[in-house]
Amino acid sequence: MLEKSLTTITKLKVRFHECDPLQIVWHGNYLKYFEEGREDFGREHGISYLDAKAEGFSTPIVKSVCEHKLPLKYSDSFTVETTFKNSDAAKINFFYKIYKGDNLICTGETTQVFLDKNRDLVLINPPFFLDWKKKMKLL
């Protein structure tokens, strides 16, 4: 496996509707924070869902993991560290760390695969993804 990676830092703030009645972030919202990180990563590094779609591919998530360490509460400011880990396989692996200041709030990961226009699984890296990896000096 290739060991190179790219990271993006996204700054967010907990909104009222993301909390339970105790003003603690509902656990399912952490996956939404990961998505914010992925979208920010795509904007920063030039690879987005729309790029895949324009090339005739979709990239559904087939695995998601979230390990909670400490809770976030209403109005907390926090950062999502999103790291793309390169792989030879035809998949997209992201790893996440959410911090409030120096405190690690949670860690996680997602794995996405490539589906073609017929929604069939693609087992080799699509050309546009290989071109992006070359541009990012990941190959």
Short mmCIF file of N, CA and C in Angstrom, two decimals, residues 6-61:
data_model
loop_
_atom_site.label_atom_id
_atom_site.label_comp_id
_atom_site.label_asym_id
_atom_site.label_seq_id
_atom_site.Cartn_x
_atom_site.Cartn_y
_atom_site.Cartn_z
N LEU A 6 -2.84 13.17 2.33
CA LEU A 6 -3.13 14.60 2.27
C LEU A 6 -4.12 14.91 3.39
N THR A 7 -3.99 16.10 3.99
CA THR A 7 -4.87 16.46 5.11
C THR A 7 -5.46 17.85 4.91
N THR A 8 -6.67 18.02 5.38
CA THR A 8 -7.37 19.30 5.38
C THR A 8 -7.95 19.53 6.78
N ILE A 9 -7.92 20.77 7.23
CA ILE A 9 -8.51 21.15 8.51
C ILE A 9 -9.74 22.01 8.24
N THR A 10 -10.88 21.62 8.81
CA THR A 10 -12.14 22.33 8.64
C THR A 10 -12.59 22.85 10.00
N LYS A 11 -12.91 24.14 10.08
CA LYS A 11 -13.39 24.74 11.33
C LYS A 11 -14.91 24.80 11.30
N LEU A 12 -15.53 24.31 12.38
CA LEU A 12 -16.99 24.28 12.48
C LEU A 12 -17.43 24.71 13.87
N LYS A 13 -18.72 24.95 14.01
CA LYS A 13 -19.30 25.31 15.29
C LYS A 13 -20.60 24.52 15.45
N VAL A 14 -20.83 23.97 16.65
CA VAL A 14 -22.03 23.19 16.91
C VAL A 14 -23.25 24.10 16.87
N ARG A 15 -24.24 23.70 16.07
CA ARG A 15 -25.49 24.43 15.96
C ARG A 15 -26.55 23.80 16.86
N PHE A 16 -27.52 24.59 17.24
CA PHE A 16 -28.56 24.16 18.18
C PHE A 16 -29.26 22.87 17.73
N HIS A 17 -29.60 22.80 16.44
CA HIS A 17 -30.37 21.65 15.94
C HIS A 17 -29.56 20.36 15.89
N GLU A 18 -28.27 20.43 16.15
CA GLU A 18 -27.42 19.23 16.15
C GLU A 18 -27.36 18.57 17.53
N CYS A 19 -28.04 19.17 18.50
CA CYS A 19 -27.94 18.71 19.89
C CYS A 19 -29.21 18.02 20.36
N ASP A 20 -29.03 17.19 21.39
CA ASP A 20 -30.17 16.56 22.06
C ASP A 20 -30.69 17.52 23.14
N PRO A 21 -31.72 17.14 23.89
CA PRO A 21 -32.26 18.06 24.91
C PRO A 21 -31.26 18.47 26.00
N LEU A 22 -30.17 17.72 26.15
CA LEU A 22 -29.14 18.07 27.14
C LEU A 22 -28.07 18.99 26.54
N GLN A 23 -28.30 19.44 25.30
CA GLN A 23 -27.37 20.31 24.56
C GLN A 23 -26.04 19.63 24.25
N ILE A 24 -26.08 18.30 24.14
CA ILE A 24 -24.92 17.51 23.72
C ILE A 24 -25.16 17.08 22.27
N VAL A 25 -24.13 17.12 21.45
CA VAL A 25 -24.28 16.74 20.05
C VAL A 25 -24.75 15.29 19.95
N TRP A 26 -25.82 15.10 19.18
CA TRP A 26 -26.33 13.76 18.93
C TRP A 26 -25.29 12.98 18.14
N HIS A 27 -25.06 11.73 18.50
CA HIS A 27 -23.95 10.93 17.96
C HIS A 27 -23.95 10.83 16.43
N GLY A 28 -25.10 10.78 15.80
CA GLY A 28 -25.16 10.66 14.34
C GLY A 28 -24.62 11.87 13.60
N ASN A 29 -24.57 13.01 14.27
CA ASN A 29 -24.07 14.22 13.61
C ASN A 29 -22.56 14.19 13.36
N TYR A 30 -21.84 13.34 14.06
CA TYR A 30 -20.39 13.26 13.83
C TYR A 30 -20.11 12.78 12.41
N LEU A 31 -20.96 11.88 11.88
CA LEU A 31 -20.78 11.46 10.48
C LEU A 31 -21.03 12.62 9.53
N LYS A 32 -21.93 13.53 9.90
CA LYS A 32 -22.15 14.73 9.09
C LYS A 32 -20.93 15.65 9.15
N TYR A 33 -20.29 15.73 10.31
CA TYR A 33 -19.06 16.52 10.43
C TYR A 33 -17.96 15.92 9.55
N PHE A 34 -17.91 14.57 9.49
CA PHE A 34 -16.94 13.92 8.60
C PHE A 34 -17.23 14.32 7.15
N GLU A 35 -18.51 14.37 6.80
CA GLU A 35 -18.87 14.75 5.43
C GLU A 35 -18.45 16.19 5.14
N GLU A 36 -18.63 17.08 6.11
CA GLU A 36 -18.16 18.47 5.94
C GLU A 36 -16.65 18.46 5.65
N GLY A 37 -15.92 17.62 6.38
CA GLY A 37 -14.49 17.50 6.17
C GLY A 37 -14.15 16.99 4.77
N ARG A 38 -14.90 15.97 4.30
CA ARG A 38 -14.66 15.43 2.96
C ARG A 38 -14.94 16.48 1.89
N GLU A 39 -16.03 17.21 2.06
CA GLU A 39 -16.37 18.23 1.06
C GLU A 39 -15.30 19.34 1.04
N ASP A 40 -14.85 19.74 2.22
CA ASP A 40 -13.80 20.75 2.32
C ASP A 40 -12.51 20.22 1.69
N PHE A 41 -12.20 18.95 1.94
CA PHE A 41 -11.03 18.31 1.34
C PHE A 41 -11.13 18.38 -0.18
N GLY A 42 -12.30 18.04 -0.72
CA GLY A 42 -12.49 18.07 -2.17
C GLY A 42 -12.28 19.45 -2.77
N ARG A 43 -12.79 20.47 -2.08
CA ARG A 43 -12.60 21.85 -2.56
C ARG A 43 -11.12 22.23 -2.52
N GLU A 44 -10.46 21.90 -1.43
CA GLU A 44 -9.06 22.29 -1.26
C GLU A 44 -8.11 21.55 -2.19
N HIS A 45 -8.40 20.27 -2.44
CA HIS A 45 -7.47 19.44 -3.20
C HIS A 45 -7.95 19.10 -4.60
N GLY A 46 -9.08 19.68 -5.02
CA GLY A 46 -9.51 19.53 -6.41
C GLY A 46 -10.07 18.18 -6.78
N ILE A 47 -10.77 17.53 -5.85
CA ILE A 47 -11.42 16.25 -6.16
C ILE A 47 -12.74 16.21 -5.38
N SER A 48 -13.86 16.25 -6.09
CA SER A 48 -15.15 16.32 -5.41
C SER A 48 -16.10 15.28 -5.95
N TYR A 49 -17.26 15.18 -5.29
CA TYR A 49 -18.31 14.29 -5.77
C TYR A 49 -18.72 14.68 -7.19
N LEU A 50 -18.75 15.98 -7.48
CA LEU A 50 -19.16 16.44 -8.81
C LEU A 50 -18.12 16.07 -9.86
N ASP A 51 -16.84 16.03 -9.48
CA ASP A 51 -15.80 15.59 -10.42
C ASP A 51 -16.04 14.13 -10.80
N ALA A 52 -16.31 13.30 -9.81
CA ALA A 52 -16.59 11.88 -10.08
C ALA A 52 -17.83 11.74 -10.95
N LYS A 53 -18.87 12.49 -10.62
CA LYS A 53 -20.12 12.43 -11.38
C LYS A 53 -19.90 12.85 -12.84
N ALA A 54 -19.12 13.90 -13.05
CA ALA A 54 -18.84 14.38 -14.41
C ALA A 54 -18.11 13.32 -15.24
N GLU A 55 -17.40 12.44 -14.57
CA GLU A 55 -16.67 11.36 -15.25
C GLU A 55 -17.49 10.08 -15.34
N GLY A 56 -18.74 10.13 -14.86
CA GLY A 56 -19.61 8.97 -14.96
C GLY A 56 -19.54 8.01 -13.79
N PHE A 57 -19.05 8.46 -12.66
CA PHE A 57 -18.90 7.60 -11.49
C PHE A 57 -19.62 8.19 -10.28
N SER A 58 -20.02 7.31 -9.38
CA SER A 58 -20.46 7.72 -8.06
C SER A 58 -19.52 7.06 -7.06
N THR A 59 -19.48 7.61 -5.85
CA THR A 59 -18.53 7.12 -4.84
C THR A 59 -19.25 6.90 -3.50
N PRO A 60 -20.11 5.89 -3.43
CA PRO A 60 -20.84 5.66 -2.18
C PRO A 60 -19.93 5.20 -1.05
N ILE A 61 -20.33 5.52 0.15
CA ILE A 61 -19.61 5.05 1.34
C ILE A 61 -20.05 3.62 1.61
#
